[in-house]
């Protein structure tokens, strides 16, 4: 038979879950804004003809990268 008077949860539990939800929400929002800002910066650099250093081929035999264009 269930207890007719269950023990109440600790008093700070709801505040903890509310604070944890706010912190997780802020982390998601900051990550979303940061990723969009980085994407905008990359797009602007790509449109101006700049190539990211990680995408530049070291020599013409690099696999998986664009061939070196003579200037």
PDB file of C-alpha atoms in Angstrom:
ATOM      1  CA  UNK A   1       0.000   0.000   0.000  1.00  0.00           C
ATOM      2  CA  UNK A   2       1.458   3.357  -0.984  1.00  0.00           C
ATOM      3  CA  UNK A   3       2.211   5.872   1.724  1.00  0.00           C
ATOM      4  CA  UNK A   4      -0.631   8.457   1.845  1.00  0.00           C
ATOM      5  CA  UNK A   5       1.845  11.145   2.909  1.00  0.00           C
ATOM      6  CA  UNK A   6       4.884  10.909   0.591  1.00  0.00           C
ATOM      7  CA  UNK A   7       7.940  12.862   1.574  1.00  0.00           C
ATOM      8  CA  UNK A   8       8.220  16.120  -0.367  1.00  0.00           C
ATOM      9  CA  UNK A   9      11.261  16.708  -2.554  1.00  0.00           C
ATOM     10  CA  UNK A  10      14.037  18.910  -1.163  1.00  0.00           C
ATOM     11  CA  UNK A  11      13.155  22.597  -1.312  1.00  0.00           C
ATOM     12  CA  UNK A  12      16.001  23.629  -3.639  1.00  0.00           C
ATOM     13  CA  UNK A  13      15.298  20.979  -6.284  1.00  0.00           C
ATOM     14  CA  UNK A  14      13.085  23.103  -8.526  1.00  0.00           C
ATOM     15  CA  UNK A  15      15.546  26.006  -8.380  1.00  0.00           C
ATOM     16  CA  UNK A  16      18.404  23.675  -9.319  1.00  0.00           C
ATOM     17  CA  UNK A  17      16.558  22.279 -12.345  1.00  0.00           C
ATOM     18  CA  UNK A  18      15.524  25.766 -13.441  1.00  0.00           C
ATOM     19  CA  UNK A  19      19.106  27.033 -13.145  1.00  0.00           C
ATOM     20  CA  UNK A  20      20.464  23.960 -14.953  1.00  0.00           C
ATOM     21  CA  UNK A  21      17.954  24.470 -17.772  1.00  0.00           C
ATOM     22  CA  UNK A  22      18.917  28.129 -18.109  1.00  0.00           C
ATOM     23  CA  UNK A  23      22.634  27.274 -18.214  1.00  0.00           C
ATOM     24  CA  UNK A  24      22.131  24.554 -20.837  1.00  0.00           C
ATOM     25  CA  UNK A  25      19.953  26.916 -22.887  1.00  0.00           C
ATOM     26  CA  UNK A  26      22.590  29.652 -22.759  1.00  0.00           C
ATOM     27  CA  UNK A  27      25.314  27.222 -23.850  1.00  0.00           C
ATOM     28  CA  UNK A  28      23.196  26.131 -26.836  1.00  0.00           C
ATOM     29  CA  UNK A  29      22.455  29.741 -27.815  1.00  0.00           C
ATOM     30  CA  UNK A  30      26.106  30.832 -27.522  1.00  0.00           C
ATOM     31  CA  UNK A  31      27.271  27.823 -29.569  1.00  0.00           C
ATOM     32  CA  UNK A  32      24.656  28.542 -32.245  1.00  0.00           C
ATOM     33  CA  UNK A  33      25.644  32.221 -32.504  1.00  0.00           C
ATOM     34  CA  UNK A  34      29.349  31.349 -32.531  1.00  0.00           C
ATOM     35  CA  UNK A  35      28.951  28.776 -35.289  1.00  0.00           C
ATOM     36  CA  UNK A  36      26.917  31.192 -37.396  1.00  0.00           C
ATOM     37  CA  UNK A  37      29.502  33.935 -36.906  1.00  0.00           C
ATOM     38  CA  UNK A  38      32.313  31.572 -37.943  1.00  0.00           C
ATOM     39  CA  UNK A  39      30.336  30.445 -40.983  1.00  0.00           C
ATOM     40  CA  UNK A  40      29.715  34.065 -41.992  1.00  0.00           C
ATOM     41  CA  UNK A  41      33.420  34.859 -41.633  1.00  0.00           C
ATOM     42  CA  UNK A  42      34.407  31.796 -43.684  1.00  0.00           C
ATOM     43  CA  UNK A  43      31.860  32.627 -46.384  1.00  0.00           C
ATOM     44  CA  UNK A  44      33.075  36.207 -46.630  1.00  0.00           C
ATOM     45  CA  UNK A  45      36.702  35.073 -46.900  1.00  0.00           C
ATOM     46  CA  UNK A  46      35.796  32.454 -49.515  1.00  0.00           C
ATOM     47  CA  UNK A  47      33.889  35.025 -51.591  1.00  0.00           C
ATOM     48  CA  UNK A  48      36.878  37.354 -51.518  1.00  0.00           C
ATOM     49  CA  UNK A  49      39.063  34.567 -52.915  1.00  0.00           C
ATOM     50  CA  UNK A  50      40.937  33.614 -49.763  1.00  0.00           C
ATOM     51  CA  UNK A  51      41.536  29.943 -49.030  1.00  0.00           C
ATOM     52  CA  UNK A  52      41.599  28.531 -45.520  1.00  0.00           C
ATOM     53  CA  UNK A  53      45.099  27.345 -44.559  1.00  0.00           C
ATOM     54  CA  UNK A  54      43.730  23.889 -43.732  1.00  0.00           C
ATOM     55  CA  UNK A  55      42.446  23.531 -47.296  1.00  0.00           C
ATOM     56  CA  UNK A  56      45.584  24.663 -49.120  1.00  0.00           C
ATOM     57  CA  UNK A  57      47.448  21.841 -50.821  1.00  0.00           C
ATOM     58  CA  UNK A  58      51.066  21.438 -49.800  1.00  0.00           C
ATOM     59  CA  UNK A  59      52.130  20.159 -53.216  1.00  0.00           C
ATOM     60  CA  UNK A  60      50.458  18.874 -56.357  1.00  0.00           C
ATOM     61  CA  UNK A  61      50.393  15.235 -55.153  1.00  0.00           C
ATOM     62  CA  UNK A  62      48.298  15.878 -52.033  1.00  0.00           C
ATOM     63  CA  UNK A  63      45.319  13.521 -52.011  1.00  0.00           C
ATOM     64  CA  UNK A  64      41.865  14.865 -51.408  1.00  0.00           C
ATOM     65  CA  UNK A  65      42.760  18.481 -52.074  1.00  0.00           C
ATOM     66  CA  UNK A  66      42.447  20.715 -55.092  1.00  0.00           C
ATOM     67  CA  UNK A  67      45.409  20.756 -57.480  1.00  0.00           C
ATOM     68  CA  UNK A  68      47.868  23.607 -57.170  1.00  0.00           C
ATOM     69  CA  UNK A  69      46.984  26.369 -59.582  1.00  0.00           C
ATOM     70  CA  UNK A  70      49.954  28.111 -61.238  1.00  0.00           C
ATOM     71  CA  UNK A  71      49.946  31.873 -60.817  1.00  0.00           C
TER      72      UNK A  71
END
